[in-house]
Amino acid sequence: MKLNIIGRRYWWFLLSGIILIPGIISMAIHGFNLGIDFTGGTIVDLKFSREVTVAEIRESLKDFHLENSTIQLAGTAKVDASQNVFLRTHFLTNEESKALFAGMTDKLGAFEVQRVEKVGAVVGSELTRQALLNLAVACLLLCAYISYRFEYKIAISAILAILHDVLVVLGVFSIFHLELDSSFIAAILTVIGYSMNEAVVIFDRIRENLRNHRKSESYEELVNRSIGQTITRSIYTLLTVLFATASLYFFGGETTKNFSLAMLIGFISGAYSSIFNASPIWVTWKEYDDRRKAQLRPKSAK
């Protein structure tokens, strides 16, 4: 397949900038909608006298502005209704809890409070630190692995593409004020792994083609040829993971919505950046080095 992706690389860089800048601005101004895993909150275990649905519970929470709380059904083989309900909300005082339980009783009938547990902000801040540490360690290990397998220019190009994907996902969640919980970290780590795999596949083909590289063939032509040889595989891989992730998003229930959405966005961004960002960055870097060496050569000859 004959492509000219590298020849238009500055257009791809511009497109990435247009996608990233609104998200970065939103992160700087508005920050994130952190879930109770990070900020602390209240977990309530309820047992109703009848089976209730997630929609019924969410409707009853609207009067208290808690409709965005996490609701999980348990204790039954049914997926749409249950007597046992786990409710995760922001931090509630004793008075707020009593008012909430009274309102739910009026709309949903009698229930028994099995457990009320408060997660403190100290635990949330510790989770935040651990999450950031995990992401930093993952990026360092990826950089070390790619540097060992290829070269540092390829490693940095791949890491920049992976950083692009992480920022895209974070930007979307910041702009639309979607909740970030502990499962979001798992989604980000999955996206990082997918993006690295896609970048490594293309760079591996570039390395193979470099072994038979003709001097008459430019880096641009070589990388275009390498991308053309791997793009079909990249498309098939993307469609496969999108099919599974989209199924989880549309049919997996409320508790997996944000988790699967983060992966959907990240996988699309990962496929894009591995083709249109990672290898173009490497080509730009190599061409810059060649121009610099060419400029220094006459001086050293003198």
Short mmCIF file of C-alpha atoms in Angstrom, two decimals:
data_model
loop_
_atom_site.label_atom_id
_atom_site.label_comp_id
_atom_site.label_asym_id
_atom_site.label_seq_id
_atom_site.Cartn_x
_atom_site.Cartn_y
_atom_site.Cartn_z
CA MET A 1 0.00 0.00 0.00
CA LYS A 2 1.53 3.32 -1.12
CA LEU A 3 0.97 6.11 1.37
CA ASN A 4 2.31 9.60 1.93
CA ILE A 5 1.69 9.99 5.67
CA ILE A 6 5.15 11.37 6.49
CA GLY A 7 4.98 13.98 3.74
CA ARG A 8 1.93 15.49 5.44
CA ARG A 9 3.28 15.09 8.98
CA TYR A 10 2.97 18.76 9.91
CA TRP A 11 -0.75 18.57 9.19
CA TRP A 12 -0.99 15.60 11.59
CA PHE A 13 0.99 17.53 14.22
CA LEU A 14 -1.40 20.47 13.77
CA LEU A 15 -4.44 18.19 14.11
CA SER A 16 -3.03 16.70 17.31
CA GLY A 17 -2.45 20.21 18.67
CA ILE A 18 -6.04 21.20 17.87
CA ILE A 19 -7.29 18.10 19.73
CA LEU A 20 -4.97 18.50 22.72
CA ILE A 21 -5.14 22.24 23.42
CA PRO A 22 -8.84 22.43 24.55
CA GLY A 23 -8.28 19.48 26.90
CA ILE A 24 -5.11 20.98 28.39
CA ILE A 25 -6.88 24.31 28.93
CA SER A 26 -9.82 22.54 30.58
CA MET A 27 -7.48 20.54 32.84
CA ALA A 28 -5.67 23.73 33.87
CA ILE A 29 -8.86 25.71 34.56
CA HIS A 30 -11.49 23.17 35.63
CA GLY A 31 -9.40 20.19 36.71
CA PHE A 32 -11.15 16.83 37.06
CA ASN A 33 -14.33 15.43 38.53
CA LEU A 34 -12.67 13.04 40.99
CA GLY A 35 -14.75 10.17 42.35
CA ILE A 36 -14.90 9.12 46.00
CA ASP A 37 -11.99 6.75 45.44
CA PHE A 38 -9.82 9.89 45.36
CA THR A 39 -11.79 12.50 47.32
CA GLY A 40 -13.47 10.39 49.99
CA GLY A 41 -17.20 9.70 50.30
CA THR A 42 -19.90 7.42 51.64
CA ILE A 43 -20.66 3.80 50.76
CA VAL A 44 -24.13 2.49 51.70
CA ASP A 45 -25.32 -1.13 51.58
CA LEU A 46 -29.12 -1.36 51.37
CA LYS A 47 -31.58 -4.27 51.31
CA PHE A 48 -35.04 -3.42 49.95
CA SER A 49 -38.27 -5.28 50.67
CA ARG A 50 -38.77 -5.62 46.89
CA GLU A 51 -36.55 -5.76 43.84
CA VAL A 52 -35.57 -2.32 42.54
CA THR A 53 -33.82 -1.20 39.35
CA VAL A 54 -30.89 1.16 38.88
CA ALA A 55 -33.18 3.62 37.04
CA GLU A 56 -35.60 3.72 40.00
CA ILE A 57 -32.80 4.37 42.49
CA ARG A 58 -31.19 7.04 40.32
CA GLU A 59 -34.57 8.80 39.96
CA SER A 60 -35.03 8.81 43.75
CA LEU A 61 -31.59 10.40 44.18
CA LYS A 62 -32.32 13.37 41.90
CA ASP A 63 -34.04 15.36 44.68
CA PHE A 64 -30.74 15.23 46.62
CA HIS A 65 -28.52 15.96 43.56
CA LEU A 66 -26.92 12.52 43.90
CA GLU A 67 -28.06 11.06 40.56
CA ASN A 68 -24.43 10.71 39.43
CA SER A 69 -23.63 8.37 42.32
CA THR A 70 -22.37 4.87 41.58
CA ILE A 71 -25.13 2.27 41.95
CA GLN A 72 -24.48 -1.47 41.97
CA LEU A 73 -27.01 -4.30 42.20
CA ALA A 74 -26.00 -7.47 44.04
CA GLY A 75 -27.30 -10.72 45.48
CA THR A 76 -29.32 -11.92 42.47
CA ALA A 77 -28.86 -13.64 39.15
CA LYS A 78 -30.87 -10.87 37.48
CA VAL A 79 -28.93 -8.01 35.97
CA ASP A 80 -31.72 -5.41 35.88
CA ALA A 81 -33.24 -5.60 39.38
CA SER A 82 -32.28 -6.67 42.89
CA GLN A 83 -33.17 -6.25 46.56
CA ASN A 84 -29.51 -5.66 47.48
CA VAL A 85 -28.00 -2.34 46.42
CA PHE A 86 -24.59 -0.74 46.92
CA LEU A 87 -24.63 3.05 46.72
CA ARG A 88 -21.45 5.17 46.50
CA THR A 89 -21.86 8.93 46.88
CA HIS A 90 -19.84 11.95 47.95
CA PHE A 91 -19.38 12.45 51.69
CA LEU A 92 -22.74 12.62 53.55
CA THR A 93 -23.28 13.91 57.06
CA ASN A 94 -25.60 12.01 59.44
CA GLU A 95 -28.39 14.54 58.77
CA GLU A 96 -27.95 14.21 54.99
CA SER A 97 -27.99 10.41 55.28
CA LYS A 98 -31.24 10.49 57.29
CA ALA A 99 -32.90 12.82 54.77
CA LEU A 100 -31.73 10.63 51.88
CA PHE A 101 -33.05 7.43 53.48
CA ALA A 102 -36.41 9.08 54.21
CA GLY A 103 -36.73 10.26 50.61
CA MET A 104 -35.80 6.83 49.22
CA THR A 105 -38.34 5.16 51.54
CA ASP A 106 -41.11 7.42 50.21
CA LYS A 107 -40.29 6.61 46.57
CA LEU A 108 -39.02 3.01 46.71
CA GLY A 109 -40.60 1.49 49.80
CA ALA A 110 -39.08 0.05 52.96
CA PHE A 111 -35.46 -1.04 53.14
CA GLU A 112 -32.88 -2.03 55.71
CA VAL A 113 -29.52 -0.25 55.99
CA GLN A 114 -26.98 -3.07 56.18
CA ARG A 115 -23.84 -0.91 56.31
CA VAL A 116 -22.74 2.71 56.07
CA GLU A 117 -19.03 3.28 55.51
CA LYS A 118 -17.23 6.60 55.14
CA VAL A 119 -14.04 6.78 53.05
CA GLY A 120 -11.86 9.64 54.28
CA ALA A 121 -10.04 12.14 52.06
CA VAL A 122 -6.71 10.83 53.44
CA VAL A 123 -7.36 7.48 51.77
CA GLY A 124 -8.34 9.33 48.59
CA SER A 125 -5.13 11.37 48.49
CA GLU A 126 -3.09 8.22 49.05
CA LEU A 127 -4.85 6.57 46.11
CA THR A 128 -4.10 9.63 43.96
CA ARG A 129 -0.40 9.47 44.82
CA GLN A 130 -0.28 5.74 44.12
CA ALA A 131 -2.08 6.20 40.80
CA LEU A 132 0.36 8.90 39.65
CA LEU A 133 3.31 6.80 40.82
CA ASN A 134 2.03 3.77 38.87
CA LEU A 135 1.69 5.86 35.70
CA ALA A 136 5.19 7.32 36.11
CA VAL A 137 6.76 3.88 36.69
CA ALA A 138 4.89 2.44 33.69
CA CYS A 139 6.19 5.23 31.41
CA LEU A 140 9.78 4.82 32.68
CA LEU A 141 9.71 1.06 32.13
CA LEU A 142 8.24 1.53 28.65
CA CYS A 143 10.95 4.04 27.80
CA ALA A 144 13.67 1.67 29.07
CA TYR A 145 12.21 -1.29 27.16
CA ILE A 146 11.90 0.55 23.84
CA SER A 147 15.36 2.12 24.24
CA TYR A 148 16.84 -1.35 24.81
CA ARG A 149 14.96 -2.92 21.91
CA PHE A 150 15.43 -0.07 19.43
CA GLU A 151 17.14 3.27 20.17
CA TYR A 152 16.51 6.26 22.38
CA LYS A 153 15.08 8.37 19.50
CA ILE A 154 12.46 5.72 18.84
CA ALA A 155 11.77 5.39 22.59
CA ILE A 156 11.18 9.13 23.02
CA SER A 157 9.03 9.28 19.84
CA ALA A 158 6.89 6.40 21.13
CA ILE A 159 6.59 7.91 24.62
CA LEU A 160 5.48 11.26 23.13
CA ALA A 161 2.79 9.42 21.15
CA ILE A 162 1.67 7.58 24.30
CA LEU A 163 1.61 10.86 26.25
CA HIS A 164 -0.58 12.26 23.44
CA ASP A 165 -3.09 9.43 24.00
CA VAL A 166 -3.17 9.88 27.78
CA LEU A 167 -3.71 13.64 27.41
CA VAL A 168 -6.52 13.08 24.88
CA VAL A 169 -8.39 10.81 27.32
CA LEU A 170 -7.76 13.12 30.29
CA GLY A 171 -8.83 16.13 28.21
CA VAL A 172 -12.15 14.58 27.18
CA PHE A 173 -12.93 13.61 30.79
CA SER A 174 -12.05 17.11 31.99
CA ILE A 175 -14.07 18.92 29.28
CA PHE A 176 -17.21 16.84 29.86
CA HIS A 177 -16.67 16.66 33.64
CA LEU A 178 -16.84 12.86 33.66
CA GLU A 179 -16.02 11.14 36.93
CA LEU A 180 -12.57 9.66 37.48
CA ASP A 181 -12.38 6.64 39.80
CA SER A 182 -9.88 3.85 40.44
CA SER A 183 -11.07 1.92 37.37
CA PHE A 184 -10.04 4.90 35.24
CA ILE A 185 -6.40 4.24 36.16
CA ALA A 186 -6.78 0.66 34.92
CA ALA A 187 -8.22 2.02 31.66
CA ILE A 188 -5.30 4.45 31.23
CA LEU A 189 -2.75 1.68 31.82
CA THR A 190 -4.57 -0.46 29.24
CA VAL A 191 -4.46 2.41 26.73
CA ILE A 192 -0.72 2.88 27.38
CA GLY A 193 -0.10 -0.82 26.72
CA TYR A 194 -2.16 -0.74 23.52
CA SER A 195 -0.44 2.42 22.25
CA MET A 196 3.00 1.01 22.96
CA ASN A 197 2.15 -2.22 21.14
CA GLU A 198 0.96 -0.32 18.06
CA ALA A 199 4.06 1.90 18.02
CA VAL A 200 6.42 -1.06 18.49
CA VAL A 201 4.84 -2.95 15.56
CA ILE A 202 5.49 -0.02 13.20
CA PHE A 203 8.99 0.71 14.53
CA ASP A 204 9.86 -2.97 14.30
CA ARG A 205 8.99 -2.91 10.59
CA ILE A 206 10.98 0.32 10.17
CA ARG A 207 14.00 -1.37 11.79
CA GLU A 208 13.70 -4.36 9.46
CA ASN A 209 13.51 -2.10 6.42
CA LEU A 210 16.49 -0.07 7.64
CA ARG A 211 18.69 -3.16 7.31
CA ASN A 212 18.13 -3.11 3.54
CA HIS A 213 17.93 0.65 3.32
CA ARG A 214 19.13 2.07 0.02
CA LYS A 215 20.92 5.42 0.16
CA SER A 216 18.71 6.66 -2.64
CA GLU A 217 15.63 6.09 -0.45
CA SER A 218 14.87 8.86 2.06
CA TYR A 219 13.66 8.26 5.60
CA GLU A 220 10.29 9.64 4.51
CA GLU A 221 9.94 7.02 1.77
CA LEU A 222 11.18 4.22 4.04
CA VAL A 223 8.73 5.03 6.83
CA ASN A 224 5.82 5.48 4.41
CA ARG A 225 6.62 2.04 3.03
CA SER A 226 6.83 0.57 6.56
CA ILE A 227 3.49 2.08 7.58
CA GLY A 228 1.90 0.78 4.39
CA GLN A 229 3.11 -2.73 5.27
CA THR A 230 1.59 -2.62 8.77
CA ILE A 231 -1.49 -0.41 8.45
CA THR A 232 -3.86 -3.27 7.56
CA ARG A 233 -2.83 -5.12 10.70
CA SER A 234 -3.30 -1.90 12.75
CA ILE A 235 -6.82 -1.40 11.36
CA TYR A 236 -7.84 -5.00 12.09
CA THR A 237 -6.48 -4.75 15.65
CA LEU A 238 -8.30 -1.45 16.23
CA LEU A 239 -11.62 -2.79 14.92
CA THR A 240 -11.31 -5.87 17.15
CA VAL A 241 -10.69 -3.92 20.36
CA LEU A 242 -13.31 -1.30 19.46
CA PHE A 243 -15.92 -4.02 18.96
CA ALA A 244 -15.24 -5.47 22.42
CA THR A 245 -14.98 -2.09 24.16
CA ALA A 246 -18.05 -0.61 22.45
CA SER A 247 -20.05 -3.68 23.53
CA LEU A 248 -18.91 -3.06 27.11
CA TYR A 249 -19.83 0.63 26.86
CA PHE A 250 -23.31 0.17 25.38
CA PHE A 251 -24.35 -3.05 27.15
CA GLY A 252 -22.16 -3.19 30.25
CA GLY A 253 -24.23 -1.02 32.58
CA GLU A 254 -23.63 2.29 34.34
CA THR A 255 -20.71 1.14 36.50
CA THR A 256 -18.52 0.38 33.46
CA LYS A 257 -19.49 3.38 31.31
CA ASN A 258 -16.57 5.66 32.11
CA PHE A 259 -14.09 2.79 32.22
CA SER A 260 -15.04 1.58 28.74
CA LEU A 261 -15.36 5.15 27.37
CA ALA A 262 -11.77 5.92 28.46
CA MET A 263 -10.58 2.83 26.59
CA LEU A 264 -12.66 3.65 23.50
CA ILE A 265 -11.14 7.12 23.25
CA GLY A 266 -7.66 5.85 24.11
CA PHE A 267 -7.68 3.02 21.57
CA ILE A 268 -8.75 5.33 18.73
CA SER A 269 -6.15 7.90 19.79
CA GLY A 270 -3.51 5.15 20.16
CA ALA A 271 -4.07 3.84 16.65
CA TYR A 272 -3.94 7.41 15.29
CA SER A 273 -0.82 8.50 17.20
CA SER A 274 1.19 5.35 16.43
CA ILE A 275 0.73 5.97 12.69
CA PHE A 276 0.49 9.76 12.44
CA ASN A 277 2.64 10.96 15.36
CA ALA A 278 5.25 8.45 16.56
CA SER A 279 7.06 7.62 13.31
CA PRO A 280 6.69 11.18 11.88
CA ILE A 281 8.39 12.53 15.04
CA TRP A 282 11.23 10.02 14.53
CA VAL A 283 11.63 10.98 10.85
CA THR A 284 11.68 14.70 11.71
CA TRP A 285 14.34 14.06 14.36
CA LYS A 286 16.50 11.92 12.02
CA GLU A 287 16.30 14.49 9.22
CA TYR A 288 17.27 17.25 11.65
CA ASP A 289 20.31 15.22 12.78
CA ASP A 290 21.34 14.58 9.17
CA ARG A 291 21.10 18.30 8.33
CA ARG A 292 23.18 19.20 11.37
CA LYS A 293 25.85 16.63 10.47
CA ALA A 294 25.91 17.95 6.91
CA GLN A 295 26.45 21.50 8.20
CA LEU A 296 29.25 20.41 10.55
CA ARG A 297 31.05 18.32 7.91
CA PRO A 298 32.53 21.24 5.91
CA LYS A 299 33.80 22.86 9.11
CA SER A 300 35.56 19.68 10.25
CA ALA A 301 37.08 19.24 6.77
CA LYS A 302 38.72 22.67 7.07
#
